[in-house]
Coordinates of C-alpha atoms and ligand atoms in Angstrom, one line a residue:
M1126 CA 52.7 166.1 48.2
L1127 CA 51.7 170.0 47.8
G1128 CA 48.8 169.8 50.2
Y1129 CA 46.4 172.8 49.6
W1130 CA 49.1 175.1 48.6
S1131 CA 49.7 176.2 45.2
Y1132 CA 53.1 175.7 43.6
T1133 CA 53.9 179.1 44.2
S1134 CA 53.8 181.1 47.4
P1135 CA 50.6 182.9 48.3
Y1136 CA 52.6 185.3 49.9
R1137 CA 55.3 186.2 47.0
N1138 CA 53.5 189.5 45.7
M1139 CA 53.9 190.9 49.4
I1140 CA 58.0 191.0 48.9
V1141 CA 59.9 193.4 46.8
G1142 CA 62.8 191.9 44.3
V1143 CA 61.3 188.3 43.4
D1144 CA 61.6 188.5 40.1
T1145 CA 65.5 189.8 39.6
K1146 CA 67.2 188.1 37.2
V1147 CA 70.8 187.7 37.9
P1148 CA 73.6 186.8 35.5
L1149 CA 74.6 183.2 35.0
S1150 CA 78.1 181.8 34.2
N1151 CA 76.8 180.6 30.6
G1152 CA 75.9 184.4 29.6
N1153 CA 72.6 183.7 30.3
S1154 CA 70.4 185.1 33.0
S1155 CA 67.8 183.4 35.7
T1156 CA 65.6 184.7 38.2
Y1157 CA 67.0 184.7 41.5
I1158 CA 66.2 182.2 44.0
N1159 CA 67.3 183.7 47.6
F1160 CA 67.5 180.5 49.9
D1161 CA 69.7 182.8 52.3
N1162 CA 66.9 184.1 54.7
A1163 CA 68.0 183.2 57.7
A1164 CA 70.9 185.7 57.1
T1165 CA 68.7 188.4 56.0
T1166 CA 65.3 188.7 54.2
P1167 CA 64.2 191.0 51.5
P1168 CA 61.7 193.7 52.4
F1169 CA 57.9 193.5 52.2
V1170 CA 56.3 195.7 49.7
S1171 CA 54.3 197.4 52.6
V1172 CA 57.3 198.5 54.4
L1173 CA 59.0 200.1 51.3
K1174 CA 55.5 202.0 50.6
E1175 CA 55.5 203.0 54.6
I1176 CA 58.9 204.4 54.1
I1177 CA 58.2 206.6 51.3
D1178 CA 54.6 207.5 52.7
F1179 CA 55.8 208.6 55.6
S1180 CA 58.9 210.5 54.6
P1181 CA 57.5 213.9 54.2
W1182 CA 57.0 213.9 57.7
Y1183 CA 60.2 212.5 59.0
S1184 CA 61.7 215.1 61.3
S1185 CA 63.8 215.2 64.6
I1186 CA 62.3 212.9 67.6
N1187 CA 61.7 213.7 71.1
R1188 CA 63.7 217.1 71.3
G1189 CA 61.6 219.2 68.8
K1190 CA 58.3 221.0 69.4
G1191 CA 57.6 221.6 65.4
Y1192 CA 54.3 219.6 64.1
K1193 CA 56.4 217.0 62.2
S1194 CA 58.7 216.4 65.2
Q1195 CA 55.6 215.7 67.2
I1196 CA 54.3 213.3 64.7
S1197 CA 57.6 211.6 64.3
S1198 CA 58.2 211.6 68.0
N1199 CA 54.6 210.2 68.7
L1200 CA 54.9 207.2 65.9
Y1201 CA 58.5 206.1 67.5
E1202 CA 57.1 206.3 71.4
N1203 CA 53.9 204.3 70.2
S1204 CA 55.6 201.9 68.4
R1205 CA 57.0 200.2 71.5
K1206 CA 53.3 199.0 72.2
I1207 CA 53.1 197.6 69.2
V1208 CA 56.5 195.7 69.6
L1209 CA 55.2 194.4 72.8
N1210 CA 51.9 193.1 71.8
F1211 CA 53.6 191.4 68.8
V1212 CA 55.3 189.1 70.9
K1213 CA 53.0 189.3 74.0
A1214 CA 55.1 190.9 76.6
D1215 CA 53.9 191.8 79.9
E1216 CA 53.6 195.7 79.1
K1217 CA 53.5 196.9 82.7
Y1218 CA 56.9 195.4 83.4
N1219 CA 58.8 195.5 80.2
T1220 CA 60.6 198.4 78.0
V1221 CA 61.5 198.1 74.6
I1222 CA 65.0 199.4 73.6
Y1223 CA 65.9 199.8 70.2
V1224 CA 68.9 198.4 69.0
K1225 CA 71.0 198.2 65.6
N1226 CA 70.3 194.0 65.4
T1227 CA 70.2 191.3 67.6
T1228 CA 73.9 191.5 68.1
E1229 CA 73.7 194.6 69.7
G1230 CA 71.0 193.9 72.1
I1231 CA 72.7 190.9 73.4
N1232 CA 76.1 193.2 74.0
K1233 CA 73.8 195.9 75.6
L1234 CA 72.4 193.3 77.9
S1235 CA 75.4 191.7 78.6
Y1236 CA 76.9 195.5 80.3
R1237 CA 73.7 195.4 82.5
L1238 CA 72.8 192.2 84.0
C1239 CA 74.9 191.7 87.3
D1240 CA 76.7 194.4 89.6
K1241 CA 79.9 192.4 90.5
N1242 CA 80.0 190.3 87.4
N1243 CA 83.0 188.0 88.3
E1244 CA 80.2 186.5 90.6
C1245 CA 77.7 185.9 88.1
V1246 CA 77.3 182.7 86.1
I1247 CA 75.8 182.7 82.4
L1248 CA 74.5 179.6 80.9
S1249 CA 74.7 179.5 77.2
T1250 CA 74.8 176.3 74.7
N1251 CA 76.6 174.4 72.3
M1252 CA 74.5 175.5 69.6
E1253 CA 74.3 179.5 70.0
H1254 CA 75.5 182.1 67.4
H1255 CA 78.9 183.8 68.2
S1256 CA 76.5 186.9 68.9
N1257 CA 75.0 184.9 71.9
D1258 CA 78.5 183.4 73.1
L1259 CA 81.3 186.0 72.7
P1260 CA 79.7 189.0 74.4
W1261 CA 79.4 187.1 77.8
R1262 CA 82.6 185.3 77.6
D1263 CA 84.9 188.5 78.7
K1264 CA 82.4 189.5 81.4
Y1265 CA 81.1 186.7 83.4
K1266 CA 81.8 183.0 84.4
L1267 CA 80.2 181.6 81.2
D1268 CA 79.4 177.3 80.9
Y1269 CA 78.0 176.1 78.0
I1270 CA 74.8 173.6 78.2
K1271 CA 75.4 170.3 76.4
L1272 CA 73.6 168.9 73.3
D1273 CA 72.0 165.6 72.7
K1274 CA 73.4 163.2 69.8
N1275 CA 71.0 164.9 67.6
G1276 CA 72.5 168.5 68.3
R1277 CA 69.3 169.6 70.3
L1278 CA 69.3 171.2 73.8
S1279 CA 69.9 168.8 77.0
M1280 CA 67.5 169.6 79.4
E1281 CA 69.4 167.3 81.9
D1282 CA 72.4 169.0 81.8
L1283 CA 70.9 172.5 82.2
E1284 CA 69.6 171.3 85.4
Q1285 CA 72.4 169.6 86.3
K1286 CA 74.3 172.8 85.7
L1287 CA 71.9 174.9 87.6
I1288 CA 72.2 172.6 90.4
N1289 CA 75.7 172.5 90.3
Y1290 CA 76.0 176.3 90.6
K1291 CA 74.0 176.8 93.5
G1292 CA 71.9 179.8 92.8
N1293 CA 74.5 181.7 91.2
V1294 CA 73.1 181.5 87.5
K1295 CA 71.9 184.8 86.9
L1296 CA 70.6 184.2 83.3
V1297 CA 70.2 181.3 80.8
T1298 CA 70.6 182.5 77.4
I1299 CA 69.6 180.4 74.5
S1300 CA 68.3 180.8 70.8
G1301 CA 64.7 180.3 70.2
A1302 CA 65.7 178.6 67.0
S1303 CA 69.2 177.8 65.7
N1304 CA 70.5 179.3 62.5
V1305 CA 72.4 176.1 61.8
T1306 CA 69.9 173.2 62.1
G1307 CA 66.5 175.4 62.6
F1308 CA 66.0 173.3 65.9
L1309 CA 63.2 175.0 67.9
N1310 CA 64.4 175.0 71.9
P1311 CA 61.9 174.2 74.2
I1312 CA 62.0 177.8 75.2
Y1313 CA 59.1 177.5 78.2
D1314 CA 60.3 174.2 79.6
V1315 CA 63.8 176.5 80.0
A1316 CA 62.3 179.0 81.7
R1317 CA 60.3 177.1 84.2
L1318 CA 63.7 175.7 85.2
A1319 CA 65.6 178.9 85.1
H1320 CA 63.1 180.4 87.2
Q1321 CA 62.9 177.5 89.9
Y1322 CA 66.8 178.2 90.3
A1323 CA 66.3 182.1 90.4
A1324 CA 68.0 182.6 87.1
K1325 CA 66.2 184.4 84.1
I1326 CA 66.2 183.5 80.5
L1327 CA 67.3 185.6 77.4
V1328 CA 65.8 184.0 74.2
D1329 CA 67.7 185.1 71.1
G1330 CA 64.9 185.6 69.0
A1331 CA 66.7 186.1 65.6
Q1332 CA 65.6 182.9 64.0
L1333 CA 62.4 182.6 65.7
V1334 CA 60.3 185.8 65.6
P1335 CA 60.2 186.2 61.9
H1336 CA 58.9 182.4 61.4
V1337 CA 56.9 181.5 64.5
P1338 CA 54.1 183.2 67.0
M1339 CA 56.0 184.5 70.1
D1340 CA 54.6 184.8 73.3
M1341 CA 57.0 186.3 76.2
K1342 CA 53.8 185.1 78.5
N1343 CA 53.1 187.5 81.8
Q1344 CA 55.1 187.9 84.3
D1345 CA 53.4 185.6 86.8
S1346 CA 53.7 183.0 84.6
L1347 CA 57.0 180.7 85.6
E1348 CA 57.3 180.4 81.9
H1349 CA 57.8 184.0 81.1
I1350 CA 60.7 185.1 79.1
D1351 CA 62.7 187.7 80.7
F1352 CA 64.5 189.1 77.7
L1353 CA 63.7 188.6 74.1
V1354 CA 66.2 190.1 71.4
F1355 CA 65.3 190.1 67.4
S1356 CA 66.5 191.9 64.2
A1357 CA 63.8 193.4 61.8
H1358 CA 66.4 192.8 58.9
K1359 CA 65.1 189.1 59.1
M1360 CA 61.8 190.0 59.3
Y1361 CA 61.1 191.8 56.1
A1362 CA 62.3 195.2 57.3
P1363 CA 65.9 196.0 56.5
F1364 CA 66.3 199.3 57.8
G1365 CA 69.0 198.9 60.5
I1366 CA 66.5 198.1 63.6
G1367 CA 66.6 195.5 66.0
V1368 CA 64.9 195.1 69.6
L1369 CA 65.7 194.0 73.1
I1370 CA 62.8 193.7 75.2
G1371 CA 63.3 193.0 79.2
P1372 CA 62.4 194.4 82.4
K1373 CA 62.6 198.3 83.0
E1374 CA 63.7 197.7 86.4
I1375 CA 67.1 195.9 85.1
F1376 CA 67.8 199.0 82.9
K1377 CA 67.3 201.3 85.4
K1378 CA 70.3 200.8 88.1
G1379 CA 73.6 201.9 87.0
E1380 CA 74.8 203.5 84.1
P1381 CA 74.0 202.7 80.4
H1382 CA 77.3 201.5 78.2
Y1383 CA 76.7 204.1 75.4
K1384 CA 76.5 207.5 76.7
G1385 CA 75.5 210.5 75.0
G1386 CA 72.4 212.6 73.5
G1387 CA 69.0 211.4 74.7
T1388 CA 70.4 209.2 77.5
V1389 CA 70.3 211.9 80.3
D1390 CA 67.8 213.9 82.1
F1391 CA 70.3 216.6 83.7
V1392 CA 74.1 217.6 83.5
T1393 CA 76.5 219.4 84.7
H1394 CA 80.4 219.2 84.6
D1395 CA 80.4 217.1 87.8
Y1396 CA 76.7 215.5 87.6
V1397 CA 74.4 213.4 85.4
I1398 CA 70.8 212.3 86.1
W1399 CA 70.4 209.5 83.5
N1400 CA 66.9 209.4 81.7
D1401 CA 64.8 206.3 82.5
P1402 CA 64.5 203.5 80.2
P1403 CA 64.3 202.7 77.2
N1404 CA 65.8 206.6 76.9
N1405 CA 68.6 206.0 78.9
E1406 CA 69.6 202.9 76.8
E1407 CA 69.1 204.6 73.3
A1408 CA 72.2 207.2 73.0
G1409 CA 72.1 209.5 70.0
T1410 CA 69.5 210.4 67.4
P1411 CA 66.8 207.2 67.2
N1412 CA 66.4 205.4 63.9
V1413 CA 62.8 206.6 63.4
M1414 CA 62.8 205.0 59.6
G1415 CA 63.8 201.6 61.1
V1416 CA 60.7 201.7 63.7
I1417 CA 58.7 202.9 60.6
A1418 CA 59.8 199.7 58.9
L1419 CA 59.6 197.3 61.9
V1420 CA 55.8 198.4 62.6
A1421 CA 55.0 197.9 59.0
A1422 CA 56.6 194.5 58.9
I1423 CA 54.6 193.6 62.0
N1424 CA 51.4 194.8 60.8
T1425 CA 52.0 192.6 57.6
L1426 CA 53.3 189.5 59.3
N1427 CA 50.2 190.0 61.8
Q1428 CA 47.9 190.2 58.7
I1429 CA 49.4 187.0 57.2
G1430 CA 49.3 185.4 60.5
M1431 CA 52.1 183.9 62.1
N1432 CA 50.2 180.7 62.5
N1433 CA 49.9 180.5 58.8
I1434 CA 53.3 181.4 58.3
E1435 CA 54.5 178.8 60.7
S1436 CA 52.4 176.6 58.5
Y1437 CA 53.6 177.5 55.2
E1438 CA 57.1 177.2 56.0
N1439 CA 57.1 173.6 57.6
A1440 CA 55.7 172.4 54.4
L1441 CA 58.5 174.0 52.2
L1442 CA 60.8 172.4 55.3
R1443 CA 59.2 168.8 55.0
Y1444 CA 59.0 168.5 50.8
T1445 CA 62.7 169.9 50.7
V1446 CA 63.8 167.4 53.4
S1447 CA 62.1 164.6 52.0
A1448 CA 63.2 165.3 48.4
L1449 CA 67.0 165.7 49.6
K1450 CA 66.7 162.2 51.4
N1451 CA 66.4 160.7 48.0
I1452 CA 69.8 162.2 46.6
E1453 CA 72.7 160.0 46.9
D1454 CA 75.6 161.5 48.4
V1455 CA 73.6 164.1 50.2
E1456 CA 74.4 164.5 54.1
L1457 CA 71.8 166.1 56.2
Y1458 CA 72.4 167.1 59.6
G1459 CA 70.5 167.1 62.9
D1460 CA 67.3 165.2 63.8
L1461 CA 65.3 164.9 60.9
D1462 CA 62.4 162.6 62.3
N1463 CA 61.3 165.6 64.1
L1464 CA 60.4 168.1 61.5
N1465 CA 57.6 169.9 63.7
N1466 CA 60.0 171.3 66.2
K1467 CA 62.0 173.1 63.5
V1468 CA 61.7 176.4 61.6
A1469 CA 63.0 175.7 57.8
I1470 CA 66.6 175.7 57.9
I1471 CA 68.8 172.9 56.4
P1472 CA 72.3 172.2 57.0
F1473 CA 73.8 169.9 54.3
N1474 CA 76.7 168.8 52.5
I1475 CA 77.1 166.9 49.1
K1476 CA 80.0 164.0 49.7
G1477 CA 83.2 164.7 48.1
I1478 CA 82.4 168.5 47.1
H1479 CA 83.8 171.2 49.3
H1480 CA 80.5 173.2 50.6
S1481 CA 81.9 176.6 49.0
K1482 CA 82.3 174.9 45.7
V1483 CA 78.7 173.8 45.8
A1484 CA 77.3 177.2 46.6
E1485 CA 79.5 178.3 43.8
I1486 CA 77.9 176.2 41.3
L1487 CA 74.5 176.9 42.6
S1488 CA 75.2 180.5 42.5
S1489 CA 76.6 180.5 38.7
K1490 CA 75.0 177.9 37.3
A1491 CA 71.6 178.5 38.6
G1492 CA 71.3 181.7 40.2
I1493 CA 70.5 179.8 43.6
A1494 CA 71.9 181.7 46.6
V1495 CA 72.8 179.6 49.9
R1496 CA 75.0 180.3 52.6
T1497 CA 77.9 177.9 53.4
G1498 CA 80.4 177.8 56.2
C1499 CA 80.0 177.7 59.7
F1500 CA 77.3 180.4 59.8
C1501 CA 78.7 182.1 62.9
A1502 CA 78.3 179.1 65.3
Q1503 CA 81.4 177.2 64.7
P1504 CA 81.5 175.6 67.7
Y1505 CA 77.9 173.9 66.9
V1506 CA 78.9 173.4 63.4
Q1507 CA 82.3 171.5 64.2
E1508 CA 80.2 169.3 66.9
L1509 CA 77.5 168.4 64.3
L1510 CA 80.4 167.5 61.9
N1511 CA 82.1 165.4 64.8
I1512 CA 85.2 167.5 64.5
S1513 CA 87.1 167.2 68.0
K1514 CA 89.0 170.0 69.6
E1515 CA 92.6 168.7 68.2
E1516 CA 91.2 168.9 64.8
S1517 CA 89.8 172.2 65.0
L1518 CA 93.3 173.4 66.3
N1519 CA 94.9 172.2 63.2
F1520 CA 92.9 174.8 61.3
I1521 CA 94.1 177.6 63.7
K1522 CA 97.8 176.4 63.0
D1523 CA 97.3 176.0 59.2
S1524 CA 95.4 179.0 57.9
K1525 CA 95.6 177.3 54.3
Q1526 CA 93.8 174.3 55.1
K1527 CA 90.0 174.5 53.6
R1528 CA 87.8 175.0 56.4
P1529 CA 84.8 172.7 57.4
G1530 CA 81.5 173.6 57.2
M1531 CA 78.1 173.1 55.5
I1532 CA 75.5 174.3 53.2
R1533 CA 72.7 176.3 54.5
A1534 CA 69.2 176.2 52.7
S1535 CA 66.8 178.8 54.7
F1536 CA 63.3 179.6 53.5
G1537 CA 61.1 182.6 53.9
L1538 CA 57.4 183.0 53.3
Y1539 CA 57.9 183.8 49.8
N1540 CA 59.6 181.0 48.7
S1541 CA 57.8 178.3 46.4
F1542 CA 57.4 174.8 45.6
F1543 CA 58.6 175.5 42.7
E1544 CA 62.2 176.9 43.8
I1545 CA 62.6 173.9 45.6
D1546 CA 62.1 171.5 42.5
Y1547 CA 64.5 173.7 40.5
F1548 CA 67.0 173.6 43.4
I1549 CA 66.8 169.8 44.0
N1550 CA 67.2 169.3 40.1
V1551 CA 70.2 171.3 40.0
L1552 CA 71.7 169.5 43.1
K1553 CA 70.8 166.1 41.1
H1554 CA 72.6 167.4 38.4
I1555 CA 75.8 168.6 41.0
V1556 CA 75.8 164.9 41.9
K1557 CA 75.6 163.2 38.8
N1558 CA 78.5 165.4 37.3
K1559 CA 80.4 165.2 40.4
N1560 CA 83.5 164.2 38.9
L1561 CA 83.6 167.7 37.1
Y1562 CA 83.6 169.7 40.4
I1563 CA 85.8 167.5 42.9
N1564 CA 88.8 169.6 43.6
Ligands
LIG2146 N1 71.5 184.6 66.5 C1 71.0 184.1 66.0 C2 70.5 183.0 65.9 C3 71.2 184.4 64.4 O1 70.8 184.0 63.3 C4 71.7 185.9 64.2 C5 72.2 186.1 62.7 N2 72.5 185.5 61.6 C6 72.2 186.6 65.3 C7 72.3 186.2 66.4 C8 72.7 188.2 64.7 O2 71.9 188.8 64.2 P1 72.4 190.2 63.8 O3 73.6 189.7 62.6 O4 70.9 190.6 63.1 O5 72.7 190.9 64.8

């Protein structure tokens, strides 16, 4: 059943805090089990070490001429190449813009895409995180690519929409992997189609980049990815940094949305010459520590090998899904026959017990952390739960009604089969003693 992996993760000692004990409701304590990695991951040991080692050299960057400033500036600027290499982005063409997180990266791009916004169409999908939906709504004509009955992207609908909008689609923006179902989208098929219809593609890489090898591909390829965003706090480097990668040219035209120190080359009271990208898009004092953490995380992920991470996490996924399928009253969502095209995110419910109650029991009785609710992807969860538009409106009208949702277990490279067995046993206990918990 476990293949050649041991019962624990081979990468467990690379993570800070895996042995932390948390209090339980019975007065005992238990080693914390974190199955909420899709929200955020704990730091790598190597990341903390690098932060400490670098701290004596930390200084102002890009402006100071002091020795430490030079060191800090060089590390900051050279890091962009490391990031580009990590996701195999075409260096000649692309720039790396540092942001706070995925949300900020998408918002930033949403101000840059079209000269006359109302003439541009953006295609998002019915499975997006709110961060890849709301920033587009108030600026462009936004349409959503439909999903099939399993909740996967419909390529037929994408093509039909590209045809119907007659060359006006500027951008197709999709998650690389869903934060609800873990489904991996066929980003290269989407890229090929988008480019055939003169559109660009943005991949929201928040759930993709930490879990599978990423290749943005050469600019000459029809399958290249034009824009990629991701957050370091989901890849073991929680120091407030994220990345937006895209063609330099896009960020050269017009004015940056955020203006201030660092964005300009020359200023008088009447005149401004903006810096070239990426500096014009990085207003204010840059997050050097965030970049140090990100580079350390990339180095560690590269040492482990993204292919190894993908295989290990896929084994955790398969093991858990097959165990969950055998628990009566556990309802699983999405396509469970095709676990190859999925990162290790599992949404489920226990029939008859509200999702938030299950999460509360897991935490208070067993020290297991999961996420519940709609995971900032409410339209997608409503679709997976077959909740109609009319039913959704009732929740708006009656704020006291218990909200629908799911429980989400999401794994990182340090999670173990041992933790999963414990989790499955606790779920069995909850199902068996359901009448104690029904409310
Ligand atoms: N997109 C997806 C698919 C996500 O899972 C998340 C985080 N839950 C985000 C965007 C937003 O990421 P952040 O909070 O780091 O901006």
